[in-house]
mmCIF file of C-alpha atoms in Angstrom:
data_model
loop_
_atom_site.group_PDB
_atom_site.id
_atom_site.type_symbol
_atom_site.label_atom_id
_atom_site.label_comp_id
_atom_site.label_asym_id
_atom_site.label_seq_id
_atom_site.Cartn_x
_atom_site.Cartn_y
_atom_site.Cartn_z
ATOM 1 C CA MET A 1 0.000 0.000 0.000
ATOM 2 C CA PHE A 2 2.806 2.365 0.897
ATOM 3 C CA ILE A 3 4.669 1.576 -2.341
ATOM 4 C CA PHE A 4 1.504 2.085 -4.403
ATOM 5 C CA SER A 5 0.829 5.510 -2.852
ATOM 6 C CA LEU A 6 4.492 6.447 -3.308
ATOM 7 C CA ASN A 7 4.270 5.633 -7.023
ATOM 8 C CA ILE A 8 1.135 7.773 -7.362
ATOM 9 C CA ASN A 9 2.855 10.687 -5.616
ATOM 10 C CA LEU A 10 5.873 10.360 -7.891
ATOM 11 C CA GLU A 11 3.636 10.402 -10.990
ATOM 12 C CA VAL A 12 1.734 13.435 -9.732
ATOM 13 C CA ASN A 13 4.950 15.289 -8.918
ATOM 14 C CA GLU A 14 6.304 14.383 -12.373
ATOM 15 C CA THR A 15 3.284 15.924 -14.137
ATOM 16 C CA GLN A 16 3.497 19.008 -11.933
ATOM 17 C CA THR A 17 7.205 19.516 -12.699
ATOM 18 C CA LEU A 18 7.824 23.025 -14.000
ATOM 19 C CA ILE A 19 9.564 23.355 -17.349
ATOM 20 C CA THR A 20 11.243 26.677 -18.055
ATOM 21 C CA LEU A 21 10.516 28.222 -21.463
ATOM 22 C CA GLY A 22 13.912 29.547 -22.507
ATOM 23 C CA GLY A 23 13.099 30.733 -26.015
ATOM 24 C CA TYR A 24 12.295 34.356 -25.227
ATOM 25 C CA VAL A 25 14.681 37.167 -26.199
ATOM 26 C CA ASP A 26 14.931 40.035 -23.670
ATOM 27 C CA VAL A 27 11.455 39.318 -22.352
ATOM 28 C CA VAL A 28 11.900 41.660 -19.373
ATOM 29 C CA LYS A 29 12.863 44.561 -21.625
ATOM 30 C CA TYR A 30 10.263 43.933 -24.342
ATOM 31 C CA ARG A 31 7.525 42.428 -22.209
ATOM 32 C CA TYR A 32 4.775 44.843 -23.253
ATOM 33 C CA VAL A 33 5.911 44.923 -26.885
ATOM 34 C CA TYR A 34 5.478 41.151 -27.032
ATOM 35 C CA PHE A 35 2.089 41.372 -25.353
ATOM 36 C CA VAL A 36 0.673 44.114 -27.606
ATOM 37 C CA LEU A 37 1.907 42.531 -30.842
ATOM 38 C CA TRP A 38 0.608 39.076 -29.938
ATOM 39 C CA LEU A 39 -2.706 40.494 -28.757
ATOM 40 C CA ILE A 40 -3.143 42.284 -32.099
ATOM 41 C CA VAL A 41 -2.295 39.100 -34.003
ATOM 42 C CA TYR A 42 -4.636 36.978 -31.870
ATOM 43 C CA VAL A 43 -7.542 39.415 -32.308
ATOM 44 C CA LEU A 44 -6.940 39.478 -36.076
ATOM 45 C CA ILE A 45 -6.892 35.662 -36.161
ATOM 46 C CA LEU A 46 -10.177 35.516 -34.246
ATOM 47 C CA CYS A 47 -11.845 38.156 -36.429
ATOM 48 C CA CYS A 48 -10.682 36.750 -39.780
ATOM 49 C CA ASN A 49 -11.511 33.125 -39.048
ATOM 50 C CA CYS A 50 -14.830 33.918 -37.354
ATOM 51 C CA THR A 51 -15.792 36.013 -40.383
ATOM 52 C CA ILE A 52 -15.124 33.107 -42.754
ATOM 53 C CA ILE A 53 -17.077 30.677 -40.565
ATOM 54 C CA TYR A 54 -19.964 33.139 -40.146
ATOM 55 C CA ILE A 55 -20.258 33.827 -43.880
ATOM 56 C CA ILE A 56 -20.232 30.132 -44.770
ATOM 57 C CA TRP A 57 -22.705 29.377 -41.975
ATOM 58 C CA ILE A 58 -25.380 31.943 -42.895
ATOM 59 C CA HIS A 59 -25.315 31.690 -46.707
ATOM 60 C CA ARG A 60 -26.976 28.587 -48.065
ATOM 61 C CA ASN A 61 -25.215 28.824 -51.437
ATOM 62 C CA LEU A 62 -21.957 28.197 -49.545
ATOM 63 C CA HIS A 63 -23.220 24.986 -47.940
ATOM 64 C CA GLU A 64 -21.113 22.948 -50.340
ATOM 65 C CA PRO A 65 -18.287 20.496 -49.499
ATOM 66 C CA MET A 66 -15.484 22.852 -50.525
ATOM 67 C CA TYR A 67 -16.733 25.696 -48.336
ATOM 68 C CA ILE A 68 -17.531 23.365 -45.448
ATOM 69 C CA PHE A 69 -13.908 22.179 -45.472
ATOM 70 C CA ILE A 70 -12.736 25.817 -45.545
ATOM 71 C CA ALA A 71 -14.908 26.522 -42.485
ATOM 72 C CA ALA A 72 -13.395 23.464 -40.776
ATOM 73 C CA LEU A 73 -9.883 24.801 -41.478
ATOM 74 C CA SER A 74 -10.868 28.154 -39.981
ATOM 75 C CA LEU A 75 -12.237 26.377 -36.908
ATOM 76 C CA ASN A 76 -8.911 24.538 -36.618
ATOM 77 C CA SER A 77 -7.080 27.855 -36.756
ATOM 78 C CA LEU A 78 -9.243 29.202 -33.926
ATOM 79 C CA LEU A 79 -8.609 26.143 -31.752
ATOM 80 C CA PHE A 80 -4.893 26.113 -32.598
ATOM 81 C CA SER A 81 -4.457 29.795 -31.726
ATOM 82 C CA THR A 82 -6.446 29.411 -28.505
ATOM 83 C CA ALA A 83 -4.144 26.562 -27.471
ATOM 84 C CA ILE A 84 -1.079 28.797 -27.969
ATOM 85 C CA TYR A 85 -1.756 32.511 -27.524
ATOM 86 C CA PRO A 86 -3.407 32.764 -24.071
ATOM 87 C CA LYS A 87 -0.410 30.936 -22.596
ATOM 88 C CA LEU A 88 1.940 33.324 -24.425
ATOM 89 C CA PHE A 89 0.093 36.284 -22.888
ATOM 90 C CA MET A 90 0.497 34.861 -19.382
ATOM 91 C CA ASP A 91 4.162 34.053 -19.952
ATOM 92 C CA VAL A 92 5.272 37.496 -21.120
ATOM 93 C CA LEU A 93 3.436 39.181 -18.242
ATOM 94 C CA SER A 94 4.895 36.770 -15.674
ATOM 95 C CA HIS A 95 8.231 37.096 -13.928
ATOM 96 C CA ARG A 96 8.994 33.480 -14.756
ATOM 97 C CA GLN A 97 8.237 31.860 -18.101
ATOM 98 C CA SER A 98 7.423 28.269 -17.200
ATOM 99 C CA VAL A 99 4.832 25.554 -17.755
ATOM 100 C CA SER A 100 3.903 22.370 -15.938
ATOM 101 C CA ARG A 101 4.686 19.139 -17.711
ATOM 102 C CA ALA A 102 1.005 18.179 -17.919
ATOM 103 C CA THR A 103 0.099 21.523 -19.530
ATOM 104 C CA CYS A 104 3.074 21.240 -21.858
ATOM 105 C CA MET A 105 2.020 17.804 -23.074
ATOM 106 C CA LEU A 106 -1.569 19.011 -23.539
ATOM 107 C CA GLN A 107 -0.407 21.980 -25.609
ATOM 108 C CA SER A 108 1.828 19.743 -27.716
ATOM 109 C CA PHE A 109 -1.095 17.348 -28.228
ATOM 110 C CA PHE A 110 -3.347 20.096 -29.621
ATOM 111 C CA PHE A 111 -0.475 21.576 -31.632
ATOM 112 C CA TYR A 112 0.129 18.380 -33.629
ATOM 113 C CA THR A 113 -3.449 17.094 -33.635
ATOM 114 C CA LEU A 114 -4.760 20.260 -35.263
ATOM 115 C CA GLY A 115 -1.759 20.406 -37.596
ATOM 116 C CA GLY A 116 -2.410 16.850 -38.770
ATOM 117 C CA SER A 117 -6.101 17.664 -39.095
ATOM 118 C CA ASP A 118 -5.241 20.520 -41.467
ATOM 119 C CA PHE A 119 -3.372 18.160 -43.779
ATOM 120 C CA ILE A 120 -6.262 15.680 -43.879
ATOM 121 C CA LEU A 121 -8.795 18.464 -44.512
ATOM 122 C CA LEU A 122 -6.613 19.814 -47.325
ATOM 123 C CA SER A 123 -6.589 16.279 -48.765
ATOM 124 C CA ALA A 124 -10.383 16.190 -48.601
ATOM 125 C CA MET A 125 -10.530 19.550 -50.379
ATOM 126 C CA ALA A 126 -8.162 18.279 -53.078
ATOM 127 C CA PHE A 127 -10.361 15.213 -53.594
ATOM 128 C CA ASP A 128 -13.428 17.452 -53.769
ATOM 129 C CA ARG A 129 -11.800 19.569 -56.512
ATOM 130 C CA TYR A 130 -10.683 16.422 -58.353
ATOM 131 C CA VAL A 131 -14.211 14.998 -58.477
ATOM 132 C CA SER A 132 -15.725 18.376 -59.347
ATOM 133 C CA ILE A 133 -13.378 19.041 -62.285
ATOM 134 C CA CYS A 134 -12.422 15.570 -63.515
ATOM 135 C CA LYS A 135 -15.684 13.680 -62.824
ATOM 136 C CA PRO A 136 -18.436 16.321 -62.639
ATOM 137 C CA LEU A 137 -21.265 13.866 -63.396
ATOM 138 C CA GLN A 138 -20.344 11.813 -60.312
ATOM 139 C CA TYR A 139 -19.906 14.806 -58.000
ATOM 140 C CA ALA A 140 -23.353 14.767 -56.383
ATOM 141 C CA THR A 141 -23.154 11.097 -55.420
ATOM 142 C CA THR A 142 -19.451 11.020 -54.509
ATOM 143 C CA MET A 143 -19.383 14.171 -52.367
ATOM 144 C CA SER A 144 -22.630 13.540 -50.520
ATOM 145 C CA THR A 145 -23.411 14.755 -47.018
ATOM 146 C CA THR A 146 -22.339 11.376 -45.655
ATOM 147 C CA SER A 147 -18.991 11.574 -47.451
ATOM 148 C CA VAL A 148 -18.322 15.082 -46.148
ATOM 149 C CA THR A 149 -19.194 13.993 -42.608
ATOM 150 C CA ILE A 150 -16.819 11.028 -42.865
ATOM 151 C CA PHE A 151 -14.004 13.295 -44.084
ATOM 152 C CA LEU A 152 -14.588 15.724 -41.210
ATOM 153 C CA VAL A 153 -14.698 12.976 -38.574
ATOM 154 C CA LEU A 154 -11.519 11.366 -39.930
ATOM 155 C CA GLY A 155 -9.875 14.771 -40.169
ATOM 156 C CA TRP A 156 -10.296 15.373 -36.443
ATOM 157 C CA LEU A 157 -10.391 11.858 -35.009
ATOM 158 C CA LEU A 158 -7.474 10.177 -36.803
ATOM 159 C CA PRO A 159 -4.771 12.696 -35.758
ATOM 160 C CA ALA A 160 -6.216 12.918 -32.230
ATOM 161 C CA CYS A 161 -6.063 9.140 -31.682
ATOM 162 C CA GLN A 162 -2.534 8.853 -33.032
ATOM 163 C CA MET A 163 -1.271 11.813 -31.018
ATOM 164 C CA MET A 164 -2.958 10.436 -27.902
ATOM 165 C CA VAL A 165 -0.745 7.339 -28.138
ATOM 166 C CA ALA A 166 2.353 9.522 -28.562
ATOM 167 C CA THR A 167 1.314 11.667 -25.586
ATOM 168 C CA VAL A 168 0.836 8.609 -23.354
ATOM 169 C CA ILE A 169 4.279 7.296 -24.309
ATOM 170 C CA SER A 170 5.834 10.717 -23.662
ATOM 171 C CA ALA A 171 4.129 11.029 -20.272
ATOM 172 C CA LYS A 172 5.926 7.906 -19.049
ATOM 173 C CA GLN A 173 9.409 9.256 -19.828
ATOM 174 C CA LYS A 174 11.619 10.659 -17.098
ATOM 175 C CA LEU A 175 12.933 14.203 -17.431
ATOM 176 C CA CYS A 176 16.606 15.001 -16.887
ATOM 177 C CA HIS A 177 16.482 18.559 -18.260
ATOM 178 C CA PHE A 178 13.976 21.255 -17.392
ATOM 179 C CA THR A 179 14.631 24.125 -19.809
ATOM 180 C CA LEU A 180 12.809 24.042 -23.144
ATOM 181 C CA ALA A 181 14.448 26.053 -25.907
ATOM 182 C CA GLY A 182 11.171 27.535 -27.137
ATOM 183 C CA ILE A 183 8.182 29.694 -26.251
ATOM 184 C CA PHE A 184 5.587 26.910 -26.499
ATOM 185 C CA CYS A 185 5.604 23.131 -26.332
ATOM 186 C CA ASN A 186 6.259 21.096 -29.456
ATOM 187 C CA ASN A 187 8.420 18.067 -30.213
ATOM 188 C CA SER A 188 11.431 19.876 -28.726
ATOM 189 C CA ILE A 189 10.220 18.510 -25.391
ATOM 190 C CA GLN A 190 11.786 15.187 -26.384
ATOM 191 C CA ARG A 191 15.204 16.763 -25.822
ATOM 192 C CA LEU A 192 14.370 16.968 -22.117
ATOM 193 C CA TYR A 193 14.028 13.202 -21.686
ATOM 194 C CA CYS A 194 16.807 11.276 -19.993
ATOM 195 C CA VAL A 195 16.518 8.615 -22.693
ATOM 196 C CA LYS A 196 14.391 8.920 -25.790
ATOM 197 C CA PRO A 197 12.684 5.522 -26.232
ATOM 198 C CA ARG A 198 12.881 3.798 -29.609
ATOM 199 C CA ILE A 199 9.137 3.153 -29.574
ATOM 200 C CA LEU A 200 8.463 6.900 -29.443
ATOM 201 C CA THR A 201 10.743 7.492 -32.441
ATOM 202 C CA VAL A 202 9.070 4.707 -34.433
ATOM 203 C CA TRP A 203 5.565 5.876 -33.530
ATOM 204 C CA SER A 204 6.434 9.513 -34.365
ATOM 205 C CA LEU A 205 7.593 8.449 -37.831
ATOM 206 C CA PHE A 206 4.408 6.419 -38.247
ATOM 207 C CA VAL A 207 2.245 9.409 -37.290
ATOM 208 C CA LEU A 208 4.289 11.762 -39.493
ATOM 209 C CA THR A 209 3.783 9.439 -42.449
ATOM 210 C CA ASN A 210 0.044 9.018 -41.830
ATOM 211 C CA ILE A 211 -0.966 12.611 -41.243
ATOM 212 C CA THR A 212 1.660 14.456 -43.308
ATOM 213 C CA PHE A 213 3.465 12.546 -46.061
ATOM 214 C CA ILE A 214 0.530 10.462 -47.325
ATOM 215 C CA PRO A 215 -1.895 13.443 -47.443
ATOM 216 C CA VAL A 216 0.705 15.617 -49.231
ATOM 217 C CA LEU A 217 1.402 12.901 -51.820
ATOM 218 C CA PHE A 218 -2.343 12.424 -52.321
ATOM 219 C CA ILE A 219 -2.843 16.183 -52.777
ATOM 220 C CA LEU A 220 -0.004 16.404 -55.318
ATOM 221 C CA PHE A 221 -1.410 13.409 -57.225
ATOM 222 C CA THR A 222 -4.920 14.874 -57.398
ATOM 223 C CA TYR A 223 -3.691 18.291 -58.532
ATOM 224 C CA ILE A 224 -1.526 16.742 -61.242
ATOM 225 C CA LYS A 225 -4.627 14.929 -62.497
ATOM 226 C CA ILE A 226 -6.623 18.178 -62.319
ATOM 227 C CA LEU A 227 -3.958 20.062 -64.296
ATOM 228 C CA MET A 228 -3.884 17.333 -66.943
ATOM 229 C CA VAL A 229 -7.676 17.397 -67.350
ATOM 230 C CA ALA A 230 -7.827 21.208 -67.280
ATOM 231 C CA TYR A 231 -5.077 21.476 -69.919
ATOM 232 C CA ARG A 232 -7.066 19.271 -72.321
ATOM 233 C CA SER A 233 -10.381 20.984 -71.581
ATOM 234 C CA CYS A 234 -12.000 24.247 -72.585
ATOM 235 C CA ARG A 235 -11.148 27.680 -71.232
ATOM 236 C CA GLU A 236 -14.060 27.611 -68.761
ATOM 237 C CA VAL A 237 -12.757 24.444 -67.077
ATOM 238 C CA ARG A 238 -9.231 25.892 -66.856
ATOM 239 C CA LYS A 239 -10.637 29.062 -65.287
ATOM 240 C CA LYS A 240 -12.630 27.049 -62.736
ATOM 241 C CA ALA A 241 -9.562 24.955 -61.875
ATOM 242 C CA ALA A 242 -7.406 28.054 -61.405
ATOM 243 C CA GLU A 243 -9.973 29.904 -59.265
ATOM 244 C CA THR A 244 -10.708 27.029 -56.882
ATOM 245 C CA CYS A 245 -7.375 25.165 -56.767
ATOM 246 C CA LEU A 246 -4.896 28.050 -56.512
ATOM 247 C CA PRO A 247 -5.938 29.097 -52.953
ATOM 248 C CA HIS A 248 -5.656 25.480 -51.760
ATOM 249 C CA LEU A 249 -2.174 25.143 -53.273
ATOM 250 C CA MET A 250 -1.076 28.414 -51.670
ATOM 251 C CA VAL A 251 -2.288 27.216 -48.266
ATOM 252 C CA LEU A 252 -0.658 23.794 -48.731
ATOM 253 C CA ILE A 253 2.727 25.275 -49.704
ATOM 254 C CA SER A 254 2.637 27.758 -46.828
ATOM 255 C CA PHE A 255 1.586 25.152 -44.277
ATOM 256 C CA SER A 256 4.178 22.625 -45.486
ATOM 257 C CA CYS A 257 6.942 25.225 -45.139
ATOM 258 C CA LEU A 258 5.832 26.016 -41.590
ATOM 259 C CA CYS A 259 5.820 22.316 -40.701
ATOM 260 C CA GLY A 260 9.338 22.173 -42.098
ATOM 261 C CA PHE A 261 10.257 25.001 -39.720
ATOM 262 C CA ASP A 262 8.963 22.958 -36.803
ATOM 263 C CA VAL A 263 11.139 19.993 -37.804
ATOM 264 C CA ILE A 264 14.187 22.221 -38.310
ATOM 265 C CA ILE A 265 13.740 23.838 -34.897
ATOM 266 C CA ALA A 266 13.615 20.437 -33.216
ATOM 267 C CA ARG A 267 16.544 18.941 -35.139
ATOM 268 C CA LEU A 268 18.888 21.969 -35.160
ATOM 269 C CA ASP A 269 17.948 23.264 -31.745
ATOM 270 C CA SER A 270 21.510 23.743 -30.480
ATOM 271 C CA ASP A 271 22.751 25.162 -33.805
ATOM 272 C CA LEU A 272 20.212 27.984 -34.048
ATOM 273 C CA SER A 273 20.569 31.281 -32.250
ATOM 274 C CA LYS A 274 17.804 32.225 -29.835
ATOM 275 C CA THR A 275 16.629 35.081 -32.071
ATOM 276 C CA VAL A 276 16.407 32.888 -35.190
ATOM 277 C CA ARG A 277 14.595 30.186 -33.236
ATOM 278 C CA LEU A 278 12.110 32.734 -31.870
ATOM 279 C CA ILE A 279 11.393 34.150 -35.328
ATOM 280 C CA MET A 280 10.838 30.677 -36.803
ATOM 281 C CA SER A 281 8.569 29.715 -33.900
ATOM 282 C CA LEU A 282 6.487 32.862 -34.352
ATOM 283 C CA GLN A 283 6.036 32.160 -38.056
ATOM 284 C CA ILE A 284 4.516 28.779 -37.184
ATOM 285 C CA VAL A 285 1.860 30.297 -34.908
ATOM 286 C CA VAL A 286 1.187 33.452 -36.961
ATOM 287 C CA TYR A 287 1.199 32.720 -40.683
ATOM 288 C CA ASN A 288 -1.116 29.739 -41.011
ATOM 289 C CA PRO A 289 -3.934 30.832 -38.636
ATOM 290 C CA LEU A 290 -3.846 34.434 -39.884
ATOM 291 C CA PHE A 291 -3.224 34.167 -43.614
ATOM 292 C CA ASN A 292 -5.392 31.118 -44.399
ATOM 293 C CA PRO A 293 -8.691 33.001 -43.946
ATOM 294 C CA ILE A 294 -7.235 35.981 -45.823
ATOM 295 C CA ILE A 295 -6.233 33.760 -48.762
ATOM 296 C CA TYR A 296 -9.631 32.065 -48.879
ATOM 297 C CA GLY A 297 -11.501 35.316 -48.301
ATOM 298 C CA VAL A 298 -9.750 37.137 -51.144
ATOM 299 C CA LYS A 299 -9.118 34.338 -53.645
ATOM 300 C CA MET A 300 -12.432 32.468 -53.383
ATOM 301 C CA LYS A 301 -14.829 34.555 -55.467
ATOM 302 C CA GLU A 302 -18.055 33.549 -53.699
ATOM 303 C CA ILE A 303 -16.630 34.191 -50.217
ATOM 304 C CA TRP A 304 -15.122 37.521 -51.298
ATOM 305 C CA LYS A 305 -18.482 38.589 -52.735
ATOM 306 C CA HIS A 306 -20.193 38.001 -49.394
ATOM 307 C CA ILE A 307 -17.359 39.724 -47.488
ATOM 308 C CA LYS A 308 -17.730 42.850 -49.646
ATOM 309 C CA ARG A 309 -21.487 42.770 -49.098
ATOM 310 C CA LEU A 310 -20.954 42.397 -45.341
ATOM 311 C CA LEU A 311 -18.578 45.375 -45.298
ATOM 312 C CA LEU A 312 -20.953 47.390 -47.442
ATOM 313 C CA CYS A 313 -23.915 46.703 -45.157
ATOM 314 C CA GLY A 314 -21.797 47.520 -42.098
ATOM 315 C CA THR A 315 -21.261 51.128 -43.171
ATOM 316 C CA HIS A 316 -23.743 53.874 -42.333
ATOM 317 C CA HIS A 317 -23.265 55.897 -45.500
ATOM 318 C CA PRO A 318 -26.632 56.412 -47.314
ATOM 319 C CA ILE A 319 -25.271 55.322 -50.708
ATOM 320 C CA SER A 320 -23.804 52.168 -49.181
ATOM 321 C CA GLN A 321 -27.108 51.394 -47.481
ATOM 322 C CA LYS A 322 -28.990 51.741 -50.780
ATOM 323 C CA ARG A 323 -26.523 49.433 -52.538
ATOM 324 C CA CYS A 324 -26.868 46.947 -49.706
ATOM 325 C CA GLU A 325 -30.632 46.964 -50.010
ATOM 326 C CA ARG A 326 -30.429 46.463 -53.779
ATOM 327 C CA SER A 327 -27.999 43.537 -53.341
ATOM 328 C CA ARG A 328 -30.496 41.801 -51.058
#
């Protein structure tokens, strides 16, 4: 009984161990600069993504698979940012930048679960464009409500289950170091383990293949097929392919580069200066959540049309009000 209670206490103390976040540069000097800049970015992320979700939600002509997947990506960006930014606010305003191990593992779980979900949702969007352009007669039956629901469930459930296994394995590892060279928790936490188990390395590669490499290869394959069909088709098909596929490719390229940054930070941790590491970390948590809704809002013609109408109706100028009434 005594040994059992001692083991429980050791596990509890292990999860409550404080990990110092050592990735900040002159945080005491620039404390309020950090806070104001990150608050502005977080508010912009909330406003942009909520706008996209709201527009898709209220307009029935946008209740199509492509737009539903865009709304799901915006929801991911909201959840991702909420898992990162509030903790950043608390850290820069605190005298000590630290995090408990349990909180760190939870943040890392959401970080990679939502990242993997983005890749799967982008794959679903690529498949949707492939069916729409290459097999338009089969679109209604292939991309049914059931199919979209399955894609959404897999997009959120598959990465979550796989990352849950990785989190459980990580939770059982003993820490020998307590300073994380970053401002939030990602796979750099593995550098704090006394011994990195082989099973964690193997499982991480398995997860990386499932939720990153396979979706990217599938996306590239579908877009090659789309380009081949569009090249042989009429001008109208080429225009449709360019208008709907270009934003997805832009998001995929941007997101893949940011994921590459995350890998580089983890692998070259000791070779990067603190300033370079901070800049690369900030790009990961700023670009994708902020620029995705901007890309979709500007490049997707139907969404941009509703955004302009929303802005027009939000003004109090008489001419704008008359135009808004006519548009309705």
